[in-house]
mmCIF file of C-alpha atoms in Angstrom:
data_model
loop_
_atom_site.group_PDB
_atom_site.id
_atom_site.type_symbol
_atom_site.label_atom_id
_atom_site.label_comp_id
_atom_site.label_asym_id
_atom_site.label_seq_id
_atom_site.Cartn_x
_atom_site.Cartn_y
_atom_site.Cartn_z
ATOM 1 C CA MET A 24 0.247 -0.306 -0.131
ATOM 2 C CA THR A 25 1.207 3.450 -0.866
ATOM 3 C CA ALA A 26 1.192 6.488 1.113
ATOM 4 C CA SER A 27 -1.904 8.136 -1.274
ATOM 5 C CA ASP A 28 -3.613 5.049 -0.284
ATOM 6 C CA ARG A 29 -6.429 4.108 2.563
ATOM 7 C CA THR A 30 -7.934 1.417 3.777
ATOM 8 C CA LEU A 31 -11.730 0.441 2.890
ATOM 9 C CA THR A 32 -13.634 -1.376 5.578
ATOM 10 C CA LEU A 33 -17.140 -3.255 4.626
ATOM 11 C CA TYR A 34 -19.799 -3.382 7.091
ATOM 12 C CA ASP A 35 -22.891 -5.076 6.742
ATOM 13 C CA ALA A 36 -24.952 -2.631 8.394
ATOM 14 C CA PHE A 37 -28.500 -2.980 10.854
ATOM 15 C CA SER A 38 -27.114 -6.811 10.932
ATOM 16 C CA GLU A 39 -25.513 -8.642 14.078
ATOM 17 C CA VAL A 40 -23.737 -10.979 10.967
ATOM 18 C CA PRO A 41 -22.496 -10.919 7.773
ATOM 19 C CA GLY A 42 -24.880 -11.092 4.513
ATOM 20 C CA GLY A 43 -27.163 -9.040 5.801
ATOM 21 C CA GLY A 44 -28.160 -5.446 6.155
ATOM 22 C CA SER A 45 -27.233 -2.588 3.813
ATOM 23 C CA VAL A 46 -23.225 -2.846 2.622
ATOM 24 C CA ALA A 47 -21.370 -0.056 4.175
ATOM 25 C CA GLY A 48 -18.067 1.341 3.277
ATOM 26 C CA VAL A 49 -15.881 3.092 5.513
ATOM 27 C CA VAL A 50 -12.489 4.574 4.461
ATOM 28 C CA GLY A 51 -10.658 7.028 7.764
ATOM 29 C CA SER A 52 -8.497 9.894 7.601
ATOM 30 C CA ALA A 53 -9.607 11.173 4.280
ATOM 31 C CA SER A 54 -9.996 15.352 5.193
ATOM 32 C CA GLY A 55 -7.409 15.328 1.957
ATOM 33 C CA LEU A 56 -9.357 14.129 -0.946
ATOM 34 C CA SER A 57 -12.305 16.482 -2.957
ATOM 35 C CA SER A 58 -15.074 16.009 -3.130
ATOM 36 C CA GLU A 59 -14.826 14.385 -7.165
ATOM 37 C CA ARG A 60 -12.540 12.095 -6.002
ATOM 38 C CA MET A 61 -15.053 10.974 -2.527
ATOM 39 C CA GLN A 62 -17.882 10.477 -5.243
ATOM 40 C CA GLN A 63 -15.125 8.420 -8.291
ATOM 41 C CA ILE A 64 -14.325 5.967 -4.657
ATOM 42 C CA ALA A 65 -18.030 5.401 -4.026
ATOM 43 C CA THR A 66 -18.952 4.958 -7.144
ATOM 44 C CA GLN A 67 -16.037 2.443 -7.594
ATOM 45 C CA VAL A 68 -16.455 0.500 -4.361
ATOM 46 C CA GLY A 69 -20.616 0.130 -5.442
ATOM 47 C CA ALA A 70 -22.006 0.599 -2.035
ATOM 48 C CA PRO A 71 -25.184 2.524 -0.920
ATOM 49 C CA ALA A 72 -23.035 4.300 0.925
ATOM 50 C CA THR A 73 -19.278 4.483 1.311
ATOM 51 C CA CYS A 74 -18.776 7.022 4.331
ATOM 52 C CA PHE A 75 -15.620 9.333 4.456
ATOM 53 C CA VAL A 76 -14.503 10.184 8.364
ATOM 54 C CA THR A 77 -12.413 13.998 7.599
ATOM 55 C CA ASP A 78 -11.977 14.881 10.749
ATOM 56 C CA LEU A 79 -12.075 13.635 14.482
ATOM 57 C CA ASN A 80 -11.899 15.734 17.235
ATOM 58 C CA ALA A 81 -13.560 16.226 20.872
ATOM 59 C CA ARG A 82 -16.216 14.704 20.231
ATOM 60 C CA VAL A 83 -17.076 15.669 16.932
ATOM 61 C CA VAL A 84 -16.905 13.931 14.218
ATOM 62 C CA ASP A 85 -16.498 14.716 10.830
ATOM 63 C CA VAL A 86 -18.475 12.488 7.651
ATOM 64 C CA ARG A 87 -19.322 12.856 3.872
ATOM 65 C CA PHE A 88 -21.849 10.183 3.028
ATOM 66 C CA PHE A 89 -22.201 9.709 -1.161
ATOM 67 C CA SER A 90 -23.908 7.195 -2.713
ATOM 68 C CA THR A 91 -22.991 5.976 -6.973
ATOM 69 C CA LEU A 92 -24.270 9.033 -7.695
ATOM 70 C CA THR A 93 -24.583 11.866 -5.209
ATOM 71 C CA GLU A 94 -23.241 12.684 -1.556
ATOM 72 C CA TYR A 95 -26.450 12.086 0.967
ATOM 73 C CA PRO A 96 -27.170 14.937 3.830
ATOM 74 C CA MET A 97 -27.201 12.003 5.931
ATOM 75 C CA CYS A 98 -27.132 8.727 5.585
ATOM 76 C CA GLY A 99 -28.339 6.318 8.632
ATOM 77 C CA HIS A 100 -26.970 3.265 8.205
ATOM 78 C CA GLY A 101 -23.652 4.862 7.050
ATOM 79 C CA THR A 102 -23.490 6.142 9.921
ATOM 80 C CA ILE A 103 -23.590 2.424 11.999
ATOM 81 C CA ALA A 104 -21.208 1.221 10.532
ATOM 82 C CA VAL A 105 -18.538 4.923 10.583
ATOM 83 C CA PHE A 106 -19.552 4.643 14.787
ATOM 84 C CA THR A 107 -18.908 0.992 14.986
ATOM 85 C CA TRP A 108 -15.410 1.305 12.959
ATOM 86 C CA LEU A 109 -14.180 4.402 15.157
ATOM 87 C CA VAL A 110 -14.983 2.209 17.917
ATOM 88 C CA GLU A 111 -13.102 -0.855 16.687
ATOM 89 C CA GLU A 112 -10.240 0.874 14.928
ATOM 90 C CA LYS A 113 -9.401 4.510 16.632
ATOM 91 C CA GLY A 114 -10.301 2.996 19.846
ATOM 92 C CA LEU A 115 -14.503 5.335 20.024
ATOM 93 C CA GLU A 116 -15.264 5.898 23.699
ATOM 94 C CA ALA A 117 -18.183 3.955 24.681
ATOM 95 C CA ASP A 118 -20.156 1.702 27.578
ATOM 96 C CA PRO A 119 -23.356 0.308 28.659
ATOM 97 C CA GLU A 120 -24.783 3.589 29.439
ATOM 98 C CA SER A 121 -23.981 5.454 26.076
ATOM 99 C CA VAL A 122 -21.569 7.696 25.432
ATOM 100 C CA SER A 123 -23.041 11.222 23.092
ATOM 101 C CA TRP A 124 -20.812 12.288 20.242
ATOM 102 C CA THR A 125 -21.852 14.924 16.701
ATOM 103 C CA LEU A 126 -21.956 13.680 13.772
ATOM 104 C CA ARG A 127 -21.243 16.531 11.049
ATOM 105 C CA THR A 128 -21.499 16.927 7.647
ATOM 106 C CA PRO A 129 -21.737 19.667 5.557
ATOM 107 C CA GLU A 130 -25.363 20.321 5.290
ATOM 108 C CA ALA A 131 -25.993 18.449 8.600
ATOM 109 C CA MET A 132 -25.477 18.028 12.488
ATOM 110 C CA ALA A 133 -26.668 15.230 14.700
ATOM 111 C CA THR A 134 -26.148 13.019 18.304
ATOM 112 C CA VAL A 135 -24.918 9.713 18.266
ATOM 113 C CA ASP A 136 -25.264 8.230 20.956
ATOM 114 C CA VAL A 137 -22.806 5.101 21.853
ATOM 115 C CA ALA A 138 -23.108 1.885 23.924
ATOM 116 C CA THR A 139 -21.483 -1.171 24.287
ATOM 117 C CA ARG A 140 -23.649 -4.173 24.458
ATOM 118 C CA ALA A 141 -23.175 -7.206 26.716
ATOM 119 C CA ASP A 142 -21.794 -9.138 24.594
ATOM 120 C CA GLY A 143 -19.065 -6.520 24.191
ATOM 121 C CA ARG A 144 -19.983 -5.339 20.399
ATOM 122 C CA PRO A 145 -21.419 -1.729 19.814
ATOM 123 C CA GLU A 146 -24.526 -0.498 19.339
ATOM 124 C CA VAL A 147 -25.268 2.395 16.957
ATOM 125 C CA MET A 148 -28.375 4.979 17.685
ATOM 126 C CA LEU A 149 -28.354 8.251 15.472
ATOM 127 C CA GLU A 150 -30.888 11.076 17.056
ATOM 128 C CA LEU A 151 -32.918 12.604 13.308
ATOM 129 C CA GLU A 152 -35.329 15.649 13.241
ATOM 130 C CA PRO A 153 -38.998 13.807 13.074
ATOM 131 C CA THR A 154 -40.441 13.957 9.703
ATOM 132 C CA VAL A 155 -42.863 16.523 8.839
ATOM 133 C CA ALA A 156 -45.697 15.233 6.346
ATOM 134 C CA GLU A 157 -47.052 17.187 3.591
ATOM 135 C CA PRO A 158 -49.838 17.060 1.160
ATOM 136 C CA CYS A 159 -48.483 14.510 -1.065
ATOM 137 C CA PRO A 160 -49.311 14.843 -4.567
ATOM 138 C CA VAL A 161 -49.741 11.521 -6.374
ATOM 139 C CA GLY A 162 -52.673 8.786 -4.839
ATOM 140 C CA ALA A 163 -52.923 4.729 -4.709
ATOM 141 C CA ALA A 164 -53.355 4.255 -8.380
ATOM 142 C CA GLU A 165 -50.514 5.699 -9.493
ATOM 143 C CA VAL A 166 -48.244 4.465 -7.501
ATOM 144 C CA ALA A 167 -49.771 1.362 -8.064
ATOM 145 C CA SER A 168 -49.492 1.020 -11.102
ATOM 146 C CA LEU A 169 -44.690 1.850 -10.304
ATOM 147 C CA LEU A 170 -45.093 -1.302 -8.083
ATOM 148 C CA GLY A 171 -47.134 -3.226 -10.360
ATOM 149 C CA ILE A 172 -50.158 -4.154 -7.818
ATOM 150 C CA GLU A 173 -53.175 -2.930 -7.695
ATOM 151 C CA ALA A 174 -54.888 0.018 -6.759
ATOM 152 C CA GLY A 175 -56.474 -1.609 -4.305
ATOM 153 C CA MET A 176 -53.360 -2.780 -2.444
ATOM 154 C CA ILE A 177 -52.711 0.350 -1.142
ATOM 155 C CA ILE A 178 -54.079 1.117 2.285
ATOM 156 C CA GLU A 179 -54.400 5.027 1.758
ATOM 157 C CA PRO A 180 -53.947 7.676 2.756
ATOM 158 C CA VAL A 181 -50.353 7.257 0.573
ATOM 159 C CA GLY A 182 -47.765 9.752 2.692
ATOM 160 C CA LEU A 183 -45.295 12.024 1.674
ATOM 161 C CA GLU A 184 -42.812 12.271 5.179
ATOM 162 C CA VAL A 185 -40.111 15.671 4.688
ATOM 163 C CA ALA A 186 -36.519 16.328 6.586
ATOM 164 C CA SER A 187 -36.002 19.272 6.591
ATOM 165 C CA SER A 188 -32.837 20.157 5.021
ATOM 166 C CA ASP A 189 -32.432 15.965 5.039
ATOM 167 C CA PHE A 190 -34.340 13.405 2.635
ATOM 168 C CA THR A 191 -38.257 13.547 1.173
ATOM 169 C CA HIS A 192 -39.851 10.213 1.816
ATOM 170 C CA LEU A 193 -42.880 8.890 -0.654
ATOM 171 C CA VAL A 194 -44.565 6.113 2.294
ATOM 172 C CA VAL A 195 -47.083 2.913 0.474
ATOM 173 C CA GLN A 196 -49.123 1.080 3.325
ATOM 174 C CA VAL A 197 -49.875 -1.884 1.414
ATOM 175 C CA ASP A 198 -52.301 -4.590 2.027
ATOM 176 C CA GLY A 199 -49.944 -7.571 3.593
ATOM 177 C CA LEU A 200 -47.088 -9.602 3.593
ATOM 178 C CA ALA A 201 -47.888 -11.170 -0.281
ATOM 179 C CA THR A 202 -48.091 -7.693 -1.913
ATOM 180 C CA ILE A 203 -44.989 -6.529 -0.032
ATOM 181 C CA VAL A 204 -43.383 -9.657 -1.391
ATOM 182 C CA GLY A 205 -44.866 -9.390 -4.601
ATOM 183 C CA LEU A 206 -43.912 -6.141 -6.037
ATOM 184 C CA SER A 207 -42.691 -5.641 -9.025
ATOM 185 C CA PRO A 208 -41.383 -2.210 -9.848
ATOM 186 C CA ASP A 209 -40.526 0.305 -12.067
ATOM 187 C CA TYR A 210 -37.441 1.792 -11.406
ATOM 188 C CA ALA A 211 -36.756 3.849 -13.871
ATOM 189 C CA ALA A 212 -40.672 5.569 -13.502
ATOM 190 C CA ILE A 213 -39.924 5.704 -9.649
ATOM 191 C CA THR A 214 -36.932 7.682 -10.594
ATOM 192 C CA ASN A 215 -39.337 9.270 -12.800
ATOM 193 C CA LEU A 216 -41.879 10.021 -10.337
ATOM 194 C CA CYS A 217 -39.622 11.331 -7.626
ATOM 195 C CA ARG A 218 -37.062 13.412 -9.196
ATOM 196 C CA HIS A 219 -41.018 15.158 -10.446
ATOM 197 C CA ILE A 220 -42.675 15.555 -6.323
ATOM 198 C CA GLY A 221 -38.794 16.143 -4.951
ATOM 199 C CA ALA A 222 -38.705 12.667 -2.532
ATOM 200 C CA ASP A 223 -35.711 10.340 -2.493
ATOM 201 C CA THR A 224 -36.867 7.193 -1.630
ATOM 202 C CA LEU A 225 -40.118 5.693 -2.087
ATOM 203 C CA ALA A 226 -41.454 3.280 0.894
ATOM 204 C CA VAL A 227 -43.484 0.681 1.074
ATOM 205 C CA PHE A 228 -44.639 -0.830 4.206
ATOM 206 C CA THR A 229 -47.587 -3.741 5.753
ATOM 207 C CA THR A 230 -48.106 -3.807 9.887
ATOM 208 C CA GLU A 231 -48.551 -7.774 8.814
ATOM 209 C CA THR A 232 -45.777 -8.774 9.757
ATOM 210 C CA GLY A 233 -45.656 -13.083 11.226
ATOM 211 C CA ASP A 234 -43.380 -11.963 13.914
ATOM 212 C CA PRO A 235 -44.487 -10.374 16.571
ATOM 213 C CA GLY A 236 -41.377 -9.255 17.762
ATOM 214 C CA VAL A 237 -41.680 -6.911 14.095
ATOM 215 C CA THR A 238 -44.162 -3.811 14.382
ATOM 216 C CA ILE A 239 -43.448 -3.489 10.239
ATOM 217 C CA ARG A 240 -41.992 -5.095 6.996
ATOM 218 C CA CYS A 241 -40.723 -2.631 4.305
ATOM 219 C CA ARG A 242 -39.474 -1.587 1.057
ATOM 220 C CA ASP A 243 -37.229 0.769 0.718
ATOM 221 C CA PHE A 244 -36.693 1.557 -4.006
ATOM 222 C CA CYS A 245 -33.888 4.476 -3.597
ATOM 223 C CA PRO A 246 -33.233 4.198 -7.341
ATOM 224 C CA ALA A 247 -33.895 8.434 -7.512
ATOM 225 C CA VAL A 248 -30.174 8.546 -5.182
ATOM 226 C CA GLY A 249 -28.127 5.795 -6.850
ATOM 227 C CA THR A 250 -29.962 2.458 -4.969
ATOM 228 C CA PRO A 251 -32.566 0.425 -6.947
ATOM 229 C CA GLU A 252 -33.570 -0.762 -3.672
ATOM 230 C CA ALA A 253 -32.138 -0.572 0.065
ATOM 231 C CA ALA A 254 -31.668 -3.455 2.219
ATOM 232 C CA ALA A 255 -31.628 -1.031 5.443
ATOM 233 C CA THR A 256 -31.887 2.887 5.675
ATOM 234 C CA GLY A 257 -32.089 4.628 9.213
ATOM 235 C CA THR A 258 -33.732 7.793 7.788
ATOM 236 C CA THR A 259 -36.353 6.413 5.688
ATOM 237 C CA ASN A 260 -37.445 4.436 9.169
ATOM 238 C CA ARG A 261 -37.402 7.648 10.828
ATOM 239 C CA ALA A 262 -39.568 8.484 8.094
ATOM 240 C CA LEU A 263 -41.999 5.207 8.134
ATOM 241 C CA ALA A 264 -41.990 5.822 11.990
ATOM 242 C CA CYS A 265 -43.296 9.130 12.263
ATOM 243 C CA TYR A 266 -46.059 8.319 9.266
ATOM 244 C CA LEU A 267 -47.388 5.196 11.982
ATOM 245 C CA VAL A 268 -47.166 7.002 14.772
ATOM 246 C CA ARG A 269 -49.209 9.786 13.902
ATOM 247 C CA ARG A 270 -52.170 7.269 12.216
ATOM 248 C CA ASN A 271 -52.079 4.979 15.744
ATOM 249 C CA LEU A 272 -50.114 2.093 14.044
ATOM 250 C CA ALA A 273 -47.551 2.347 16.154
ATOM 251 C CA GLY A 274 -49.203 -0.419 18.306
ATOM 252 C CA THR A 275 -47.864 1.474 21.778
ATOM 253 C CA GLY A 276 -50.530 3.588 22.655
ATOM 254 C CA THR A 277 -48.190 6.035 24.411
ATOM 255 C CA ASP A 278 -46.520 8.428 24.271
ATOM 256 C CA ASN A 279 -43.242 6.740 23.942
ATOM 257 C CA SER A 280 -42.924 4.249 20.444
ATOM 258 C CA VAL A 281 -40.155 2.021 19.423
ATOM 259 C CA VAL A 282 -40.487 0.392 15.911
ATOM 260 C CA ILE A 283 -38.858 -2.559 15.274
ATOM 261 C CA ALA A 284 -38.930 -3.366 11.139
ATOM 262 C CA ALA A 285 -37.552 -5.587 9.321
ATOM 263 C CA GLN A 286 -36.028 -4.229 5.753
ATOM 264 C CA GLY A 287 -34.028 -6.770 2.986
ATOM 265 C CA VAL A 288 -35.863 -9.258 3.612
ATOM 266 C CA GLU A 289 -37.025 -10.123 -0.203
ATOM 267 C CA MET A 290 -33.044 -9.105 -1.092
ATOM 268 C CA ALA A 291 -32.278 -11.979 1.392
ATOM 269 C CA ARG A 292 -30.179 -9.408 2.947
ATOM 270 C CA PRO A 293 -32.582 -8.689 6.005
ATOM 271 C CA SER A 294 -31.896 -6.271 8.278
ATOM 272 C CA LEU A 295 -33.831 -5.135 11.429
ATOM 273 C CA ILE A 296 -33.957 -1.857 12.116
ATOM 274 C CA ARG A 297 -35.022 -0.533 15.590
ATOM 275 C CA THR A 298 -36.496 3.662 15.659
ATOM 276 C CA GLU A 299 -37.599 5.129 19.316
ATOM 277 C CA VAL A 300 -40.156 7.747 18.972
ATOM 278 C CA SER A 301 -41.064 10.113 21.683
ATOM 279 C CA MET A 302 -44.376 11.955 20.966
ATOM 280 C CA VAL A 303 -46.585 15.283 22.888
ATOM 281 C CA ASP A 304 -49.477 15.049 21.843
ATOM 282 C CA GLY A 305 -49.839 12.686 19.920
ATOM 283 C CA LEU A 306 -46.849 14.036 17.474
ATOM 284 C CA PRO A 307 -43.419 12.575 17.282
ATOM 285 C CA THR A 308 -41.037 15.034 19.097
ATOM 286 C CA ARG A 309 -37.961 13.226 19.379
ATOM 287 C CA LEU A 310 -36.600 10.577 17.069
ATOM 288 C CA CYS A 311 -33.868 8.185 16.861
ATOM 289 C CA VAL A 312 -33.124 5.116 14.763
ATOM 290 C CA GLY A 313 -29.857 2.258 14.857
ATOM 291 C CA GLY A 314 -28.677 -0.664 15.617
ATOM 292 C CA VAL A 315 -25.406 -3.258 15.047
ATOM 293 C CA ALA A 316 -22.802 -3.182 12.220
ATOM 294 C CA THR A 317 -21.066 -6.690 10.612
ATOM 295 C CA ARG A 318 -17.087 -6.070 9.651
ATOM 296 C CA VAL A 319 -16.873 -7.947 6.220
ATOM 297 C CA SER A 320 -14.612 -7.207 4.296
ATOM 298 C CA GLU A 321 -11.355 -4.672 3.813
ATOM 299 C CA GLU A 322 -9.507 -3.366 0.815
ATOM 300 C CA THR A 323 -7.278 -0.609 -0.425
ATOM 301 C CA VAL A 324 -7.750 1.785 -2.367
ATOM 302 C CA SER A 325 -6.089 4.507 -4.261
ATOM 303 C CA MET A 326 -6.741 8.358 -3.233
ATOM 304 C CA CYS A 327 -5.389 10.003 -6.114
#
């Protein structure tokens, strides 16, 4: 490895074992890289997210997140991978009581809590602003045609969940597991619709999970930002949790809800995402999303 090379560490985020969750690559000591070179590396890596750690100082971690096409303002599964890497490689402080850090990107800041589980693995929870429901310009019939299903299989209303300076999600509830397993997405049409209405992803879910420990089963289609379908997405699950609690679908009946989402099953990359939501007067006011990441491999990339 030359002086201009760096190690890229690949993680399966939101998965307890290799082969599940969503892949994120982590490159440390990336402060000297241009935006253009970061994008080139991310495109070459081909993962849903490649994360470049540009600084670590006084409980502040500076990171830039890239898909194969664009830079993300924030990335849930990338955050899980980055902080797991920092614990493993840089001795980042973590204990069973959790330690808070600040994650900073060029467009956003967030609090990240890192705790050590009983098995010694770090659990990472990213605090995010709740999404806000906005009027949705499309209905069930138009969305159904993009997913290869009948309009009657969609439980209305279709939702548009927006986060300030972050992602926007088109949220669609379908009538059961058979429907979500049988989706046949038209990725080009989904891209066109998302760009037309200003959405980043099309998130489909059902409350029929077949598992009492799981709240929803979901699929997240993200071709507009470079990933046809994502196996695990923290920011999308933030939006889904907000949609659920506003419509009393989270099943707790209290001001504090925990939503456990199973995602990536249809991709043979199963993941579990935990979202904790606090509410006041039925509206989400504080939210954390997270889980664990599993290291799978390392490779060398040139910084030049």
